Amino acid sequence: MQELGKTGLEVSRIALGCMRMANLDDKAAQEVVKTALEQGITFFDHADIYGGGASERRFAAAMKSLGLDREGIILQSKCGIRKGYFDFSKEHIVTAVDGILSRLETDYLDVLALHRPDALLEPEEVAEAFSALKKAGKVRHFGVSNHNTYQIELLQSYLEEPLAVNQLQLSPAHTPLLDAGLHVNMKEDGALVRDGSVLDYCRLKRVTIQAWSPFLIDLQRGVFVDHPDYEQLNQTLKRLAEQYHVSREAIIVAWIMRHPAKIQTIVGSMNPRRLAKIAAAEQVVLTRSEWYEIYTSAGNSLP
């Protein structure tokens, strides 16, 4: 368990991302949620666009069937992506939250995050929306997703309370969060700071980074596990998995969790057996050399 940002909320270090839950029937969704809870995963991440809202409805049905205590779980959802554009207007945020609460069949969200940066952001409107939602008891804490340092800083300057989370893509095959910090003052592409050093910024401000797609290369090439372009990485993962008696996926999550930023990993598996194997990452503490070996095995270089 770890604190989420500065909220005082104690949350599981692994969260279940529910994007694919719309693809399950009610019985299968119940089994996934039940398995997550049995493995100590009590944090569930949603978004209003997942399955066009169907993922939230399917989760709500599973909650009801399992008789879950609402206070015993943490619910997070995201809004701001609309068909063809992004929308952080006060009207849309407030309306989106009402829809989320209705689909999840709950009175409140523990966390609401803004899904993708809106180039037409008016921070005053966001602040008004957040304040109204907080006062109405509909949202307890707020965060962002895929935001860089100054986007967070600008928004934060208008808010009454600190942002709790920032969702960012991270895996051994996708390491922009790490690369520039390792290649400081070097004349090479890895030294380019593309995100305003957002990893260090979030550590400084105590914003919890939530790592999404921990097994993904990118949307075009899919996952790196067993991918022919990542043979060396897979060999390293296989050896460490055998050494620690866990799955390769557990080693990947353990790699993210080994970082001292206390990153929370969002895993999206809808396979109960695989989910249980991933959760075994909690039992693994990689050494410093093992962490760097995974990083370099993925084709990343050190100066």
Coordinates of C-alpha atoms in Angstrom, one line a residue:
M1 CA 0.0 0.0 0.0
Q2 CA 1.1 3.6 -0.5
E3 CA -0.3 7.1 -0.2
L4 CA -1.9 8.6 -3.3
G5 CA -0.3 12.0 -3.8
K6 CA -1.0 14.1 -0.8
T7 CA -4.6 12.9 -0.3
G8 CA -4.0 10.6 2.7
L9 CA -5.7 7.8 0.8
E10 CA -3.9 4.5 1.2
V11 CA -4.1 2.6 -2.1
S12 CA -2.8 -0.6 -3.6
R13 CA 0.4 -0.3 -5.6
I14 CA -1.2 -2.2 -8.5
A15 CA -4.5 -0.9 -9.9
L16 CA -6.8 -2.7 -12.3
G17 CA -7.5 -0.7 -15.5
C18 CA -11.0 -1.5 -16.6
M19 CA -10.8 -0.4 -20.3
R20 CA -11.5 -3.9 -21.6
M21 CA -14.2 -4.9 -19.1
A22 CA -16.9 -4.0 -21.7
N23 CA -15.8 -7.1 -23.7
L24 CA -16.7 -9.4 -20.8
D25 CA -20.1 -10.9 -19.8
D26 CA -21.3 -10.2 -16.3
K27 CA -20.0 -13.5 -14.8
A28 CA -16.5 -13.0 -16.3
A29 CA -16.4 -9.4 -15.0
Q30 CA -17.4 -10.6 -11.5
E31 CA -14.5 -13.1 -11.6
V32 CA -12.0 -10.5 -12.6
V33 CA -13.1 -8.0 -9.9
K34 CA -13.2 -10.8 -7.3
T35 CA -9.7 -12.0 -8.3
A36 CA -8.3 -8.4 -8.1
L37 CA -9.6 -8.0 -4.6
E38 CA -8.3 -11.4 -3.5
Q39 CA -4.9 -10.3 -4.7
G40 CA -5.1 -7.0 -2.7
I41 CA -5.9 -4.8 -5.7
T42 CA -8.5 -2.4 -4.4
F43 CA -8.0 0.5 -6.9
F44 CA -10.0 0.4 -10.1
D45 CA -9.3 2.8 -13.0
H46 CA -12.1 3.8 -15.5
A47 CA -12.8 6.4 -18.1
D48 CA -16.0 7.6 -19.6
I49 CA -14.9 6.5 -23.1
Y50 CA -14.0 2.9 -22.2
G51 CA -16.4 0.8 -24.1
G52 CA -18.5 3.9 -24.7
G53 CA -19.4 3.8 -21.0
A54 CA -20.2 0.0 -21.0
S55 CA -17.0 -0.8 -19.0
E56 CA -18.3 1.3 -16.1
R57 CA -21.7 -0.3 -16.3
R58 CA -20.2 -3.8 -16.3
F59 CA -18.1 -3.0 -13.3
A60 CA -21.1 -1.6 -11.4
A61 CA -23.0 -4.8 -12.1
A62 CA -20.0 -6.9 -10.8
M63 CA -19.8 -4.7 -7.7
K64 CA -23.5 -5.2 -7.0
S65 CA -23.4 -9.0 -7.6
L66 CA -20.4 -9.4 -5.3
G67 CA -21.9 -7.2 -2.6
L68 CA -18.9 -5.0 -2.4
D69 CA -18.5 -2.4 0.3
R70 CA -18.1 0.9 -1.6
E71 CA -15.9 2.3 1.2
G72 CA -13.5 -0.7 0.8
I73 CA -12.5 0.2 -2.8
I74 CA -11.0 3.2 -4.6
L75 CA -12.8 4.3 -7.8
Q76 CA -11.1 6.5 -10.3
S77 CA -12.4 7.7 -13.7
K78 CA -11.4 10.1 -16.4
C79 CA -13.1 12.5 -18.7
G80 CA -12.2 15.1 -21.4
I81 CA -12.0 13.0 -24.6
R82 CA -14.8 13.6 -27.0
K83 CA -15.3 12.4 -30.6
G84 CA -12.7 14.4 -32.6
Y85 CA -11.6 16.7 -29.8
F86 CA -10.7 17.3 -26.2
D87 CA -13.0 19.2 -23.8
F88 CA -12.1 20.6 -20.4
S89 CA -15.0 23.0 -20.2
K90 CA -16.8 23.3 -16.9
E91 CA -20.0 22.2 -18.5
H92 CA -18.5 19.0 -20.0
I93 CA -16.6 18.0 -16.9
V94 CA -19.6 18.4 -14.6
T95 CA -21.9 16.6 -17.1
A96 CA -19.3 13.8 -17.7
V97 CA -19.0 13.2 -13.9
D98 CA -22.8 12.8 -13.6
G99 CA -22.7 10.2 -16.3
I100 CA -19.8 8.4 -14.7
L101 CA -21.5 8.3 -11.3
S102 CA -24.8 7.0 -12.9
R103 CA -23.0 4.2 -14.8
L104 CA -20.9 3.2 -11.8
E105 CA -24.0 3.4 -9.6
T106 CA -22.1 5.3 -6.9
D107 CA -22.5 8.6 -5.2
Y108 CA -18.9 9.7 -5.5
L109 CA -15.6 9.1 -7.2
D110 CA -12.4 8.9 -5.1
V111 CA -10.4 10.4 -8.0
L112 CA -11.4 12.2 -11.2
A113 CA -8.6 12.7 -13.8
L114 CA -8.5 14.8 -16.9
H115 CA -7.7 12.3 -19.7
R116 CA -5.7 14.1 -22.4
P117 CA -4.4 17.7 -22.4
D118 CA -6.9 20.2 -23.9
A119 CA -5.1 22.8 -26.0
L120 CA -8.0 25.1 -25.3
L121 CA -7.7 24.7 -21.6
E122 CA -9.2 27.5 -19.5
P123 CA -7.9 26.7 -16.0
E124 CA -10.5 29.0 -14.4
E125 CA -13.3 26.8 -15.8
V126 CA -11.6 23.6 -14.6
A127 CA -11.1 25.1 -11.2
E128 CA -14.8 26.0 -11.0
A129 CA -15.8 22.5 -12.1
F130 CA -13.6 20.9 -9.6
S131 CA -14.8 23.1 -6.8
A132 CA -18.5 22.5 -7.7
L133 CA -17.9 18.7 -7.8
K134 CA -16.0 18.7 -4.5
K135 CA -18.7 20.8 -2.7
A136 CA -21.4 18.5 -4.0
G137 CA -19.6 15.5 -2.7
K138 CA -19.3 13.9 -6.1
V139 CA -15.5 13.8 -6.3
R140 CA -13.0 13.6 -3.5
H141 CA -9.7 14.2 -5.3
F142 CA -8.5 15.2 -8.7
G143 CA -5.7 14.5 -11.1
V144 CA -4.6 14.5 -14.7
S145 CA -3.4 12.0 -17.3
N146 CA -0.7 12.4 -20.0
H147 CA 0.2 15.9 -18.8
N148 CA 3.6 17.5 -18.8
T149 CA 5.2 19.7 -16.1
Y150 CA 4.0 23.1 -17.1
Q151 CA 0.5 21.9 -18.0
I152 CA 0.2 20.6 -14.5
E153 CA 1.8 23.8 -13.0
L154 CA -0.6 26.0 -14.9
L155 CA -3.7 24.1 -13.9
Q156 CA -2.5 23.7 -10.3
S157 CA -2.1 27.5 -9.9
Y158 CA -5.9 27.8 -10.1
L159 CA -6.8 24.9 -7.9
E160 CA -7.7 24.9 -4.2
E161 CA -6.0 21.5 -3.5
P162 CA -3.0 19.7 -5.0
L163 CA -3.5 17.3 -7.9
A164 CA -3.1 13.7 -6.8
V165 CA -2.1 11.8 -9.9
N166 CA -0.7 11.9 -13.4
Q167 CA -1.2 8.9 -15.6
L168 CA 1.8 8.4 -18.0
Q169 CA 2.9 5.5 -20.3
L170 CA 5.8 3.5 -18.9
S171 CA 7.3 0.1 -19.7
P172 CA 10.8 -1.2 -20.4
A173 CA 10.0 -0.6 -24.1
H174 CA 8.7 2.9 -23.6
T175 CA 11.0 4.9 -21.4
P176 CA 10.8 8.7 -22.3
L177 CA 10.2 9.3 -18.6
L178 CA 13.6 8.0 -17.8
D179 CA 15.9 8.6 -20.8
A180 CA 16.7 12.3 -20.6
G181 CA 17.5 12.0 -16.9
L182 CA 20.1 9.4 -17.7
H183 CA 21.6 11.3 -20.6
V184 CA 22.0 14.8 -19.0
N185 CA 24.4 17.0 -21.0
M186 CA 25.0 14.4 -23.7
K187 CA 24.9 15.2 -27.5
E188 CA 22.4 12.5 -28.4
D189 CA 18.7 12.0 -28.9
G190 CA 18.2 10.4 -25.5
A191 CA 19.2 13.7 -23.9
L192 CA 16.3 15.6 -25.3
V193 CA 13.8 16.6 -22.6
R194 CA 10.4 16.2 -24.2
D195 CA 8.2 16.3 -21.1
G196 CA 9.7 19.0 -18.9
S197 CA 11.2 16.3 -16.6
V198 CA 7.8 15.3 -15.5
L199 CA 9.0 12.3 -13.5
D200 CA 11.2 14.4 -11.3
Y201 CA 8.5 17.2 -11.1
C202 CA 5.9 14.7 -9.9
R203 CA 8.3 13.4 -7.3
L204 CA 9.0 16.9 -6.1
K205 CA 5.3 17.8 -5.9
R206 CA 4.3 14.4 -4.5
V207 CA 2.0 13.7 -7.5
T208 CA 1.6 9.9 -7.9
I209 CA 2.5 8.7 -11.3
Q210 CA 0.3 6.0 -12.6
A211 CA 2.0 3.9 -15.2
W212 CA -0.4 2.7 -18.0
S213 CA 0.3 0.0 -20.6
P214 CA 3.3 -1.6 -18.7
F215 CA 3.5 -4.4 -21.3
L216 CA 3.1 -2.3 -24.4
I217 CA 5.6 -1.1 -27.1
D218 CA 3.1 1.1 -28.8
L219 CA -0.4 0.8 -30.3
Q220 CA 1.0 -0.3 -33.7
R221 CA 3.3 -3.1 -32.5
G222 CA 1.5 -4.3 -29.4
V223 CA 3.1 -5.9 -26.4
F224 CA 6.8 -6.7 -26.1
V225 CA 6.4 -10.0 -24.4
D226 CA 7.5 -12.6 -27.0
H227 CA 7.9 -9.9 -29.6
P228 CA 10.8 -10.7 -32.0
D229 CA 12.2 -7.2 -31.8
Y230 CA 12.7 -7.6 -28.1
E231 CA 14.5 -11.0 -27.9
Q232 CA 17.1 -9.8 -25.4
L233 CA 14.6 -8.2 -23.1
N234 CA 12.5 -11.4 -23.1
Q235 CA 15.5 -13.5 -22.3
T236 CA 16.3 -11.2 -19.3
L237 CA 12.7 -11.3 -18.1
K238 CA 12.6 -15.1 -18.5
R239 CA 15.7 -15.6 -16.4
L240 CA 14.6 -13.2 -13.7
A241 CA 11.1 -14.8 -13.6
E242 CA 12.7 -18.2 -13.1
Q243 CA 15.0 -16.8 -10.4
Y244 CA 12.1 -15.1 -8.5
H245 CA 9.5 -17.9 -9.2
V246 CA 7.0 -15.5 -10.8
S247 CA 5.8 -14.7 -14.3
R248 CA 7.5 -12.4 -16.7
E249 CA 4.7 -9.9 -16.3
A250 CA 5.3 -9.8 -12.6
I251 CA 8.9 -9.0 -13.2
I252 CA 7.9 -6.1 -15.5
V253 CA 5.5 -4.7 -12.9
A254 CA 8.2 -5.2 -10.2
W255 CA 10.6 -3.2 -12.5
I256 CA 8.2 -0.2 -12.4
M257 CA 7.6 -0.6 -8.7
R258 CA 11.3 -0.7 -8.0
H259 CA 11.6 3.0 -9.0
P260 CA 11.7 5.2 -5.8
A261 CA 9.0 7.5 -7.2
K262 CA 6.5 5.0 -5.9
I263 CA 4.8 4.6 -9.2
Q264 CA 1.4 2.9 -9.2
T265 CA 1.0 0.4 -12.0
I266 CA -2.2 0.1 -13.9
V267 CA -2.7 -3.3 -15.4
G268 CA -5.5 -4.1 -17.8
S269 CA -5.7 -7.9 -17.8
M270 CA -9.2 -9.3 -17.9
N271 CA -7.8 -12.9 -17.4
P272 CA -8.2 -13.8 -13.7
R273 CA -5.3 -16.3 -13.7
R274 CA -2.9 -13.9 -15.4
L275 CA -4.0 -11.1 -13.1
A276 CA -3.1 -13.3 -10.1
K277 CA 0.3 -13.9 -11.6
I278 CA 0.9 -10.2 -12.2
A279 CA 0.0 -9.4 -8.6
A280 CA 2.9 -11.5 -7.4
A281 CA 5.1 -8.5 -8.4
E282 CA 4.4 -7.3 -4.8
Q283 CA 6.7 -10.1 -3.6
V284 CA 9.7 -9.1 -5.8
V285 CA 12.3 -6.4 -5.0
L286 CA 14.7 -6.2 -7.9
T287 CA 18.3 -5.3 -7.3
R288 CA 19.7 -2.1 -8.7
S289 CA 21.8 -4.1 -11.3
E290 CA 18.7 -6.1 -12.3
W291 CA 16.7 -3.0 -12.8
Y292 CA 19.3 -1.5 -15.1
E293 CA 19.7 -4.8 -16.9
I294 CA 16.0 -4.8 -17.8
Y295 CA 16.3 -1.2 -19.0
T296 CA 19.3 -1.9 -21.3
S297 CA 18.0 -5.2 -22.5
A298 CA 15.1 -3.3 -24.0
G299 CA 17.5 -1.5 -26.3
N300 CA 18.0 1.5 -24.1
S301 CA 21.5 2.8 -23.7
L302 CA 23.5 4.3 -20.9
P303 CA 26.0 7.2 -21.4

